mmCIF file of C-alpha atoms in Angstrom:
data_model
loop_
_atom_site.group_PDB
_atom_site.id
_atom_site.type_symbol
_atom_site.label_atom_id
_atom_site.label_comp_id
_atom_site.label_asym_id
_atom_site.label_seq_id
_atom_site.Cartn_x
_atom_site.Cartn_y
_atom_site.Cartn_z
ATOM 1 C CA MET A 1 64.727 140.099 144.031
ATOM 2 C CA GLU A 2 61.546 138.948 145.738
ATOM 3 C CA ARG A 3 59.594 136.604 143.507
ATOM 4 C CA ARG A 4 57.131 138.669 141.526
ATOM 5 C CA SER A 5 54.662 138.126 138.717
ATOM 6 C CA PHE A 6 54.821 140.873 136.107
ATOM 7 C CA LEU A 7 52.353 141.756 133.385
ATOM 8 C CA ARG A 8 49.107 140.501 134.850
ATOM 9 C CA GLY A 9 46.828 143.496 135.117
ATOM 10 C CA THR A 10 47.308 147.245 135.216
ATOM 11 C CA VAL A 11 48.518 148.753 131.981
ATOM 12 C CA ILE A 12 49.470 152.351 131.347
ATOM 13 C CA GLY A 13 48.163 153.533 127.988
ATOM 14 C CA ALA A 14 47.063 150.082 126.814
ATOM 15 C CA SER A 15 44.362 147.510 127.295
ATOM 16 C CA ALA A 16 45.060 144.610 129.633
ATOM 17 C CA ALA A 17 43.989 142.387 126.752
ATOM 18 C CA ALA A 18 47.557 142.753 125.577
ATOM 19 C CA PHE A 19 48.669 140.434 128.321
ATOM 20 C CA GLY A 20 47.616 136.995 127.195
ATOM 21 C CA GLY A 21 44.168 138.272 126.234
ATOM 22 C CA THR A 22 42.841 137.925 129.786
ATOM 23 C CA LEU A 23 42.062 140.559 132.379
ATOM 24 C CA TRP A 24 43.407 138.939 135.536
ATOM 25 C CA ARG A 25 42.890 141.590 138.212
ATOM 26 C CA GLY A 26 41.405 144.522 136.348
ATOM 27 C CA ALA A 27 43.215 147.231 134.422
ATOM 28 C CA ALA A 28 43.456 150.879 135.307
ATOM 29 C CA ILE A 29 44.000 152.582 131.963
ATOM 30 C CA ALA A 30 45.940 155.830 132.182
ATOM 31 C CA ASP A 31 45.814 158.566 129.594
ATOM 32 C CA PRO A 32 48.217 157.541 126.787
ATOM 33 C CA ALA A 33 48.691 161.222 125.940
ATOM 34 C CA GLN A 34 50.603 161.611 129.201
ATOM 35 C CA PRO A 35 53.811 159.660 128.622
ATOM 36 C CA GLY A 36 55.478 158.317 131.706
ATOM 37 C CA THR A 37 52.384 158.247 133.954
ATOM 38 C CA GLY A 38 53.713 155.115 135.606
ATOM 39 C CA PRO A 39 55.385 154.674 139.002
ATOM 40 C CA TYR A 40 57.792 157.582 138.431
ATOM 41 C CA GLY A 41 55.228 160.057 137.139
ATOM 42 C CA PRO A 42 55.249 161.947 133.823
ATOM 43 C CA LEU A 43 58.365 162.512 131.774
ATOM 44 C CA ALA A 44 59.807 166.003 131.979
ATOM 45 C CA PRO A 45 60.905 167.942 128.876
ATOM 46 C CA SER A 46 64.238 166.960 127.333
ATOM 47 C CA ASP A 47 67.348 167.767 129.337
ATOM 48 C CA ALA A 48 70.606 169.064 127.852
ATOM 49 C CA ASN A 49 71.372 165.549 126.595
ATOM 50 C CA GLY A 50 68.038 165.209 124.800
ATOM 51 C CA ILE A 51 66.633 162.755 127.341
ATOM 52 C CA ARG A 52 63.191 162.986 128.906
ATOM 53 C CA LEU A 53 63.245 161.708 132.473
ATOM 54 C CA PRO A 54 60.876 161.669 135.454
ATOM 55 C CA GLU A 55 61.220 164.385 138.060
ATOM 56 C CA GLY A 56 64.289 163.971 140.267
ATOM 57 C CA PHE A 57 66.383 162.102 137.672
ATOM 58 C CA THR A 58 69.388 163.440 135.776
ATOM 59 C CA SER A 59 71.548 162.159 132.925
ATOM 60 C CA ARG A 60 75.158 162.516 131.840
ATOM 61 C CA VAL A 61 77.136 161.274 128.863
ATOM 62 C CA VAL A 62 79.934 158.927 129.927
ATOM 63 C CA ALA A 63 81.259 157.961 126.489
ATOM 64 C CA ARG A 64 80.954 158.765 122.792
ATOM 65 C CA THR A 65 82.098 156.636 119.884
ATOM 66 C CA GLY A 66 85.453 157.808 118.557
ATOM 67 C CA GLU A 67 86.188 160.020 121.564
ATOM 68 C CA ARG A 68 88.334 159.434 124.623
ATOM 69 C CA VAL A 69 86.446 158.188 127.664
ATOM 70 C CA GLY A 70 86.707 160.795 130.436
ATOM 71 C CA SER A 71 90.342 161.714 131.021
ATOM 72 C CA THR A 72 91.582 158.304 129.850
ATOM 73 C CA SER A 73 93.437 157.666 126.609
ATOM 74 C CA TYR A 74 90.950 154.984 125.524
ATOM 75 C CA THR A 75 88.675 155.688 122.547
ATOM 76 C CA TRP A 76 85.135 154.365 122.882
ATOM 77 C CA HIS A 77 84.000 151.734 120.400
ATOM 78 C CA ARG A 78 81.423 151.926 117.613
ATOM 79 C CA ALA A 79 77.777 150.860 117.936
ATOM 80 C CA PRO A 80 77.641 150.174 121.694
ATOM 81 C CA ASP A 81 75.183 147.394 122.451
ATOM 82 C CA GLY A 82 74.556 144.914 125.299
ATOM 83 C CA GLY A 83 76.029 145.730 128.699
ATOM 84 C CA ALA A 84 76.321 144.801 132.366
ATOM 85 C CA CYS A 85 77.770 146.166 135.607
ATOM 86 C CA TYR A 86 80.218 144.551 138.030
ATOM 87 C CA ALA A 87 81.239 145.490 141.559
ATOM 88 C CA ASP A 88 84.875 146.582 141.729
ATOM 89 C CA GLY A 89 85.900 147.267 145.298
ATOM 90 C CA SER A 90 84.013 150.395 146.321
ATOM 91 C CA GLY A 91 83.410 151.239 142.652
ATOM 92 C CA TRP A 92 82.098 149.341 139.654
ATOM 93 C CA ILE A 93 82.679 148.508 135.990
ATOM 94 C CA TYR A 94 80.284 148.885 133.060
ATOM 95 C CA VAL A 95 80.927 146.521 130.150
ATOM 96 C CA SER A 96 79.598 147.245 126.642
ATOM 97 C CA ASN A 97 79.598 145.255 123.393
ATOM 98 C CA SER A 98 80.350 146.668 119.939
ATOM 99 C CA GLU A 99 77.875 145.569 117.273
ATOM 100 C CA VAL A 100 80.020 146.003 114.165
ATOM 101 C CA ASN A 101 81.341 143.394 111.749
ATOM 102 C CA PRO A 102 84.247 142.896 111.588
ATOM 103 C CA SER A 103 86.135 144.177 114.656
ATOM 104 C CA GLY A 104 83.256 143.986 117.105
ATOM 105 C CA GLY A 105 84.365 142.992 120.584
ATOM 106 C CA ALA A 106 83.680 144.726 123.896
ATOM 107 C CA SER A 107 85.031 147.497 126.125
ATOM 108 C CA ALA A 108 84.740 148.517 129.781
ATOM 109 C CA ILE A 109 84.567 151.704 131.835
ATOM 110 C CA ALA A 110 85.674 151.717 135.479
ATOM 111 C CA PHE A 111 84.065 154.039 138.028
ATOM 112 C CA SER A 112 85.044 155.090 141.546
ATOM 113 C CA ALA A 113 82.676 154.993 144.515
ATOM 114 C CA THR A 114 81.569 158.535 143.632
ATOM 115 C CA GLY A 115 80.906 157.701 139.996
ATOM 116 C CA ALA A 116 84.042 159.324 138.623
ATOM 117 C CA ILE A 117 85.528 157.583 135.582
ATOM 118 C CA THR A 118 88.848 156.012 136.577
ATOM 119 C CA GLY A 119 89.654 153.894 133.524
ATOM 120 C CA ALA A 120 88.531 152.502 130.196
ATOM 121 C CA TYR A 121 89.925 149.620 128.164
ATOM 122 C CA ARG A 122 89.279 146.831 125.671
ATOM 123 C CA ILE A 123 88.264 143.375 126.943
ATOM 124 C CA LEU A 124 87.491 141.608 123.630
ATOM 125 C CA SER A 125 88.828 142.185 120.109
ATOM 126 C CA SER A 126 88.685 140.713 116.592
ATOM 127 C CA THR A 127 85.181 139.270 116.830
ATOM 128 C CA ARG A 128 82.060 139.926 114.790
ATOM 129 C CA GLN A 129 78.922 141.960 115.563
ATOM 130 C CA ASN A 130 78.838 141.493 119.304
ATOM 131 C CA CYS A 131 75.241 142.315 120.085
ATOM 132 C CA ALA A 132 73.988 141.403 123.551
ATOM 133 C CA GLY A 133 75.188 138.828 126.061
ATOM 134 C CA GLY A 134 74.914 138.213 129.775
ATOM 135 C CA LYS A 135 76.603 138.313 133.152
ATOM 136 C CA THR A 136 77.663 135.108 134.924
ATOM 137 C CA PRO A 137 77.500 134.504 138.693
ATOM 138 C CA TRP A 138 81.313 134.221 138.677
ATOM 139 C CA ASP A 139 81.615 137.758 137.291
ATOM 140 C CA THR A 140 82.491 137.202 133.658
ATOM 141 C CA TRP A 141 80.757 138.741 130.644
ATOM 142 C CA LEU A 142 79.329 136.505 127.905
ATOM 143 C CA SER A 143 79.653 138.485 124.677
ATOM 144 C CA CYS A 144 77.502 137.038 121.891
ATOM 145 C CA GLU A 145 78.125 137.272 118.139
ATOM 146 C CA GLU A 146 74.996 138.046 116.153
ATOM 147 C CA VAL A 147 76.139 136.392 112.919
ATOM 148 C CA ASP A 148 75.427 133.020 111.337
ATOM 149 C CA ARG A 149 77.319 130.363 113.299
ATOM 150 C CA GLY A 150 78.488 133.018 115.715
ATOM 151 C CA TYR A 151 80.204 132.205 118.982
ATOM 152 C CA VAL A 152 79.793 133.114 122.629
ATOM 153 C CA TYR A 153 82.967 134.612 124.109
ATOM 154 C CA GLU A 154 83.569 134.583 127.850
ATOM 155 C CA THR A 155 85.410 137.751 128.792
ATOM 156 C CA ASP A 156 86.983 139.303 131.882
ATOM 157 C CA PRO A 157 85.443 142.698 132.807
ATOM 158 C CA TRP A 158 88.780 143.677 134.394
ATOM 159 C CA GLY A 159 90.651 142.910 131.168
ATOM 160 C CA VAL A 160 93.252 140.786 132.943
ATOM 161 C CA ARG A 161 92.429 137.322 131.630
ATOM 162 C CA ALA A 162 92.236 136.620 127.911
ATOM 163 C CA ALA A 163 88.771 136.108 126.444
ATOM 164 C CA ALA A 164 87.784 132.490 125.735
ATOM 165 C CA ARG A 165 85.622 131.200 122.907
ATOM 166 C CA ARG A 166 82.856 128.845 124.128
ATOM 167 C CA PRO A 167 81.821 126.667 121.132
ATOM 168 C CA ALA A 168 79.963 124.175 123.332
ATOM 169 C CA MET A 169 77.329 126.884 123.818
ATOM 170 C CA GLY A 170 76.436 126.548 120.155
ATOM 171 C CA ARG A 171 77.214 128.268 116.908
ATOM 172 C CA PHE A 172 74.214 130.277 115.778
ATOM 173 C CA LYS A 173 73.062 133.873 115.500
ATOM 174 C CA HIS A 174 73.388 134.631 119.197
ATOM 175 C CA GLU A 175 71.686 137.521 120.930
ATOM 176 C CA ALA A 176 71.561 137.398 124.728
ATOM 177 C CA ALA A 177 72.355 135.091 127.646
ATOM 178 C CA ALA A 178 71.069 134.819 131.222
ATOM 179 C CA ALA A 179 72.447 132.625 133.997
ATOM 180 C CA ASP A 180 70.189 130.542 136.248
ATOM 181 C CA PRO A 181 72.283 129.664 139.340
ATOM 182 C CA VAL A 182 69.574 127.436 140.816
ATOM 183 C CA ARG A 183 69.416 124.964 137.937
ATOM 184 C CA LYS A 184 72.996 125.808 136.933
ATOM 185 C CA VAL A 185 72.178 126.565 133.316
ATOM 186 C CA ILE A 186 72.593 129.481 130.878
ATOM 187 C CA TYR A 187 69.601 130.532 128.757
ATOM 188 C CA LEU A 188 70.311 131.812 125.239
ATOM 189 C CA THR A 189 68.251 133.637 122.610
ATOM 190 C CA GLU A 190 68.662 133.421 118.825
ATOM 191 C CA ASP A 191 68.076 136.417 116.556
ATOM 192 C CA VAL A 192 66.492 134.884 113.470
ATOM 193 C CA GLY A 193 62.854 134.808 112.406
ATOM 194 C CA ASP A 194 62.462 131.130 113.225
ATOM 195 C CA GLY A 195 64.948 130.908 116.078
ATOM 196 C CA CYS A 196 64.956 128.827 119.230
ATOM 197 C CA PHE A 197 65.219 129.470 122.936
ATOM 198 C CA TYR A 198 68.138 127.452 124.312
ATOM 199 C CA ARG A 199 69.619 126.372 127.596
ATOM 200 C CA PHE A 200 73.193 125.277 128.126
ATOM 201 C CA THR A 201 74.082 123.005 131.028
ATOM 202 C CA PRO A 202 77.846 122.996 131.641
ATOM 203 C CA ASP A 203 79.455 119.775 132.799
ATOM 204 C CA THR A 204 80.854 121.778 135.710
ATOM 205 C CA TRP A 205 79.103 124.920 136.911
ATOM 206 C CA GLY A 206 81.481 127.817 136.432
ATOM 207 C CA ASP A 207 83.275 126.183 133.480
ATOM 208 C CA LEU A 208 81.603 126.798 130.106
ATOM 209 C CA SER A 209 84.112 124.860 128.035
ATOM 210 C CA SER A 210 81.895 121.748 127.828
ATOM 211 C CA GLY A 211 78.294 120.813 128.442
ATOM 212 C CA THR A 212 74.922 120.088 126.862
ATOM 213 C CA LEU A 213 72.976 122.468 124.617
ATOM 214 C CA GLU A 214 69.201 122.039 124.368
ATOM 215 C CA ALA A 215 66.311 123.777 122.617
ATOM 216 C CA LEU A 216 62.894 124.396 124.156
ATOM 217 C CA ARG A 217 60.002 122.299 122.869
ATOM 218 C CA MET A 218 56.281 122.785 123.381
ATOM 219 C CA GLY A 219 52.978 122.197 121.675
ATOM 220 C CA SER A 220 51.042 124.747 119.677
ATOM 221 C CA GLY A 221 50.042 128.009 121.254
ATOM 222 C CA THR A 222 51.835 130.558 123.372
ATOM 223 C CA SER A 223 51.624 129.088 126.856
ATOM 224 C CA GLY A 224 51.875 125.769 128.606
ATOM 225 C CA PRO A 225 54.355 123.123 129.720
ATOM 226 C CA VAL A 226 57.643 122.694 127.900
ATOM 227 C CA THR A 227 60.312 120.068 127.459
ATOM 228 C CA TRP A 228 63.866 120.314 126.168
ATOM 229 C CA GLY A 229 65.585 118.458 123.346
ATOM 230 C CA GLU A 230 69.326 118.060 122.959
ATOM 231 C CA VAL A 231 71.129 119.783 120.117
ATOM 232 C CA TYR A 232 73.320 116.909 118.951
ATOM 233 C CA ASP A 233 75.780 119.076 117.018
ATOM 234 C CA PRO A 234 76.322 122.521 118.649
ATOM 235 C CA ASP A 235 78.684 123.413 115.777
ATOM 236 C CA GLY A 236 75.602 123.785 113.587
ATOM 237 C CA ARG A 237 77.062 122.424 110.368
ATOM 238 C CA PRO A 238 75.707 121.107 108.110
ATOM 239 C CA THR A 239 72.429 121.303 110.077
ATOM 240 C CA ALA A 240 71.689 124.562 111.897
ATOM 241 C CA THR A 241 71.205 124.174 115.646
ATOM 242 C CA ARG A 242 67.590 125.365 115.403
ATOM 243 C CA ASP A 243 66.791 122.536 112.977
ATOM 244 C CA GLN A 244 68.205 119.698 115.073
ATOM 245 C CA VAL A 245 65.433 119.327 117.668
ATOM 246 C CA SER A 246 62.087 117.930 116.550
ATOM 247 C CA GLY A 247 59.214 120.015 117.864
ATOM 248 C CA ALA A 248 61.407 122.952 118.865
ATOM 249 C CA LYS A 249 59.361 126.074 119.574
ATOM 250 C CA ARG A 250 60.069 128.840 117.050
ATOM 251 C CA PHE A 251 60.494 132.438 118.180
ATOM 252 C CA SER A 252 60.453 135.473 115.913
ATOM 253 C CA GLY A 253 63.784 137.173 116.460
ATOM 254 C CA GLY A 254 64.968 136.454 120.000
ATOM 255 C CA GLU A 255 66.434 139.507 121.751
ATOM 256 C CA GLY A 256 67.239 140.346 125.379
ATOM 257 C CA CYS A 257 66.817 138.000 128.320
ATOM 258 C CA PHE A 258 67.023 138.392 132.079
ATOM 259 C CA TYR A 259 66.765 135.839 134.893
ATOM 260 C CA ALA A 260 65.461 136.404 138.422
ATOM 261 C CA ASP A 261 63.696 134.189 140.946
ATOM 262 C CA ASP A 262 62.989 131.096 138.847
ATOM 263 C CA THR A 263 61.892 133.125 135.824
ATOM 264 C CA CYS A 264 63.703 133.976 132.606
ATOM 265 C CA TRP A 265 62.150 136.927 130.807
ATOM 266 C CA PHE A 266 63.007 137.291 127.121
ATOM 267 C CA THR A 267 61.826 139.378 124.200
ATOM 268 C CA THR A 268 61.131 138.692 120.525
ATOM 269 C CA LYS A 269 61.336 141.616 118.126
ATOM 270 C CA GLY A 270 59.502 140.088 115.143
ATOM 271 C CA ASP A 271 56.198 140.063 117.000
ATOM 272 C CA ASN A 272 56.996 142.577 119.767
ATOM 273 C CA ARG A 273 56.438 140.151 122.613
ATOM 274 C CA VAL A 274 57.763 139.601 126.106
ATOM 275 C CA TRP A 275 57.831 135.977 127.266
ATOM 276 C CA GLN A 276 58.298 134.476 130.692
ATOM 277 C CA TYR A 277 59.735 131.020 131.216
ATOM 278 C CA ASN A 278 59.021 129.596 134.664
ATOM 279 C CA ALA A 279 62.060 127.418 135.228
ATOM 280 C CA ALA A 280 60.723 125.795 138.393
ATOM 281 C CA ALA A 281 57.444 124.704 136.803
ATOM 282 C CA GLN A 282 58.935 124.354 133.283
ATOM 283 C CA THR A 283 56.132 126.343 131.715
ATOM 284 C CA ILE A 284 56.128 129.293 129.360
ATOM 285 C CA GLU A 285 53.683 132.150 129.054
ATOM 286 C CA LEU A 286 53.189 134.976 126.585
ATOM 287 C CA ALA A 287 53.450 137.952 128.903
ATOM 288 C CA TYR A 288 53.143 140.941 126.562
ATOM 289 C CA ASP A 289 51.936 141.241 122.973
ATOM 290 C CA ASP A 290 51.432 144.686 121.498
ATOM 291 C CA SER A 291 49.286 143.329 118.649
ATOM 292 C CA LEU A 292 46.533 142.721 121.207
ATOM 293 C CA VAL A 293 46.591 146.254 122.593
ATOM 294 C CA GLN A 294 43.312 147.961 121.815
ATOM 295 C CA GLY A 295 43.286 151.362 120.168
ATOM 296 C CA GLY A 296 46.833 151.185 118.842
ATOM 297 C CA SER A 297 48.303 152.750 121.982
ATOM 298 C CA ALA A 298 50.848 150.112 122.970
ATOM 299 C CA PRO A 299 53.175 151.561 125.603
ATOM 300 C CA LEU A 300 56.072 149.334 124.543
ATOM 301 C CA THR A 301 57.191 148.775 120.952
ATOM 302 C CA GLY A 302 60.383 147.481 119.354
ATOM 303 C CA VAL A 303 61.297 145.281 122.335
ATOM 304 C CA ASP A 304 65.022 144.599 122.680
ATOM 305 C CA ASN A 305 67.479 144.467 125.599
ATOM 306 C CA VAL A 306 66.052 143.859 129.056
ATOM 307 C CA THR A 307 67.297 144.120 132.632
ATOM 308 C CA GLY A 308 65.835 144.068 136.124
ATOM 309 C CA ALA A 309 66.100 146.139 139.294
ATOM 310 C CA ALA A 310 66.139 145.132 142.960
ATOM 311 C CA SER A 311 62.614 146.563 143.249
ATOM 312 C CA GLY A 312 61.310 143.810 140.990
ATOM 313 C CA ASP A 313 60.839 146.244 138.096
ATOM 314 C CA LEU A 314 61.734 145.030 134.612
ATOM 315 C CA TYR A 315 63.291 147.588 132.226
ATOM 316 C CA VAL A 316 62.843 146.949 128.496
ATOM 317 C CA ALA A 317 64.774 148.996 125.916
ATOM 318 C CA GLU A 318 63.288 149.808 122.548
ATOM 319 C CA ASP A 319 64.894 149.257 119.164
ATOM 320 C CA GLY A 320 63.252 152.049 117.224
ATOM 321 C CA GLY A 321 59.741 152.995 118.239
ATOM 322 C CA ASN A 322 59.939 156.272 120.146
ATOM 323 C CA MET A 323 63.319 155.390 121.686
ATOM 324 C CA GLU A 324 62.200 154.612 125.213
ATOM 325 C CA ILE A 325 63.170 152.410 128.085
ATOM 326 C CA CYS A 326 59.897 151.190 129.524
ATOM 327 C CA VAL A 327 59.377 149.883 133.031
ATOM 328 C CA ILE A 328 57.148 146.933 133.903
ATOM 329 C CA THR A 329 56.389 146.943 137.608
ATOM 330 C CA PRO A 330 55.471 144.106 139.984
ATOM 331 C CA ASP A 331 52.045 145.806 140.133
ATOM 332 C CA ASP A 332 51.755 145.221 136.390
ATOM 333 C CA VAL A 333 52.091 148.796 135.199
ATOM 334 C CA VAL A 334 53.798 149.266 131.826
ATOM 335 C CA ALA A 335 55.006 152.804 131.149
ATOM 336 C CA PRO A 336 57.953 154.759 129.722
ATOM 337 C CA PHE A 337 60.741 155.435 132.194
ATOM 338 C CA LEU A 338 62.773 157.594 129.801
ATOM 339 C CA ARG A 339 62.712 158.733 126.206
ATOM 340 C CA VAL A 340 65.615 159.807 123.988
ATOM 341 C CA GLU A 341 64.618 162.613 121.630
ATOM 342 C CA GLY A 342 66.054 163.475 118.220
ATOM 343 C CA GLN A 343 67.668 160.073 117.604
ATOM 344 C CA SER A 344 65.042 158.206 115.610
ATOM 345 C CA GLY A 345 67.698 156.484 113.497
ATOM 346 C CA SER A 346 69.155 154.751 116.540
ATOM 347 C CA GLU A 347 68.131 152.163 119.135
ATOM 348 C CA ILE A 348 68.517 151.920 122.895
ATOM 349 C CA THR A 349 70.900 149.231 124.079
ATOM 350 C CA GLY A 350 72.744 147.849 127.079
ATOM 351 C CA PRO A 351 70.584 148.866 130.078
ATOM 352 C CA ALA A 352 72.298 147.846 133.329
ATOM 353 C CA PHE A 353 72.209 149.047 136.922
ATOM 354 C CA SER A 354 75.233 149.836 139.057
ATOM 355 C CA PRO A 355 75.677 147.267 141.862
ATOM 356 C CA ASP A 356 73.929 149.500 144.401
ATOM 357 C CA GLY A 357 71.026 150.174 142.031
ATOM 358 C CA SER A 358 71.464 153.941 142.104
ATOM 359 C CA ARG A 359 72.584 154.429 138.496
ATOM 360 C CA LEU A 360 71.291 153.106 135.194
ATOM 361 C CA TYR A 361 73.629 152.834 132.210
ATOM 362 C CA PHE A 362 72.512 152.486 128.598
ATOM 363 C CA SER A 363 73.536 153.519 125.087
ATOM 364 C CA SER A 364 72.007 155.065 122.026
ATOM 365 C CA GLN A 365 73.722 152.832 119.514
ATOM 366 C CA ARG A 366 73.863 155.288 116.611
ATOM 367 C CA GLY A 367 73.109 158.600 118.313
ATOM 368 C CA THR A 368 71.933 161.596 116.332
ATOM 369 C CA SER A 369 73.887 160.621 113.205
ATOM 370 C CA GLY A 370 72.160 157.275 112.642
ATOM 371 C CA SER A 371 75.623 155.792 112.071
ATOM 372 C CA SER A 372 77.639 153.246 114.064
ATOM 373 C CA TYR A 373 80.162 156.077 114.505
ATOM 374 C CA GLY A 374 77.601 158.110 116.459
ATOM 375 C CA GLY A 375 77.116 155.917 119.537
ATOM 376 C CA ILE A 376 76.541 157.563 122.939
ATOM 377 C CA THR A 377 76.623 155.868 126.338
ATOM 378 C CA TYR A 378 74.669 157.490 129.174
ATOM 379 C CA GLU A 379 74.273 157.293 132.928
ATOM 380 C CA VAL A 380 70.995 158.134 134.704
ATOM 381 C CA THR A 381 70.871 158.826 138.440
ATOM 382 C CA GLY A 382 67.909 159.515 140.677
ATOM 383 C CA PRO A 383 65.441 158.065 143.178
ATOM 384 C CA PHE A 384 65.085 154.559 141.750
ATOM 385 C CA ARG A 385 62.560 152.404 143.540
ATOM 386 C CA ALA A 386 64.090 150.250 146.274
#
């Protein structure tokens, strides 16, 4: 992606004061009563799958918890969560975590060049509450356990190689991971109210079996230069990893993270914020804060998983709220891209684009039932911005 700077001006349905409290380039405030008045236009009424999409977009269900995936014999897992896509010849693979404890793990769906489902299978078993994770540049999936002293598991999206536990990446309540191939590090979020933002530097890039874990440090406030302090005992016992670095910056419930062009974007659910870490400059900035939105019309609430598109757009899924995936454009517009109706007891998880950027995959973790047995995984196709 071309280097972009998100979140510095135009806001759909919210005051630009939400973005660091400063109006950088002037904000054009759209009518918040018209959901989806962003780059794709307004959201149409719900389709047959209960999804509101912009004109020209369509949805289909590709998997349901407890049911066979397509014409395969594989039964889709409970509570689908974080996900990613991988090129597979002329087709691709979508990987999805299972956020249940015990028996979490992860599964995969294979697609042909036309989008037909050609296979489905398990890639990780017998783990606990696998929430989010991240894709590596060498095409593995990092599946993260969201439990106390949880592990990161490195898995094979093709299901050929056995999954490997990566204790050097720390034992804590993991959420998401994002790889930075320039600095050859992996960024990690921690889902506790006083968690840290970490980076892991492997001894050898491409081998996560050993390396150095650090936590971000900074002064008071929400922006400025940062440093990193080493976590001396990644095992986290008896002292939790987040308590081992003096001056570590605390984040309120770390969630999704995504890296592109020297920037790692990550979300914190406790305060509904989007942060941006500039890895080249080693600075951090509070990019979005719904508590500063005037008039109570924040376009993005319940921030959770996040992914990016080749256009430079950032897509942020909501945990709760009105069940939307919101888009944040390089022109600094924040608006709903889609909304899932009739599933208020669920959350949106696992947004990921197919390798060619033409299809967006995501799940409603608990579907209409509000139960982990009600998960639904969707595909959206349409004229995504290039």
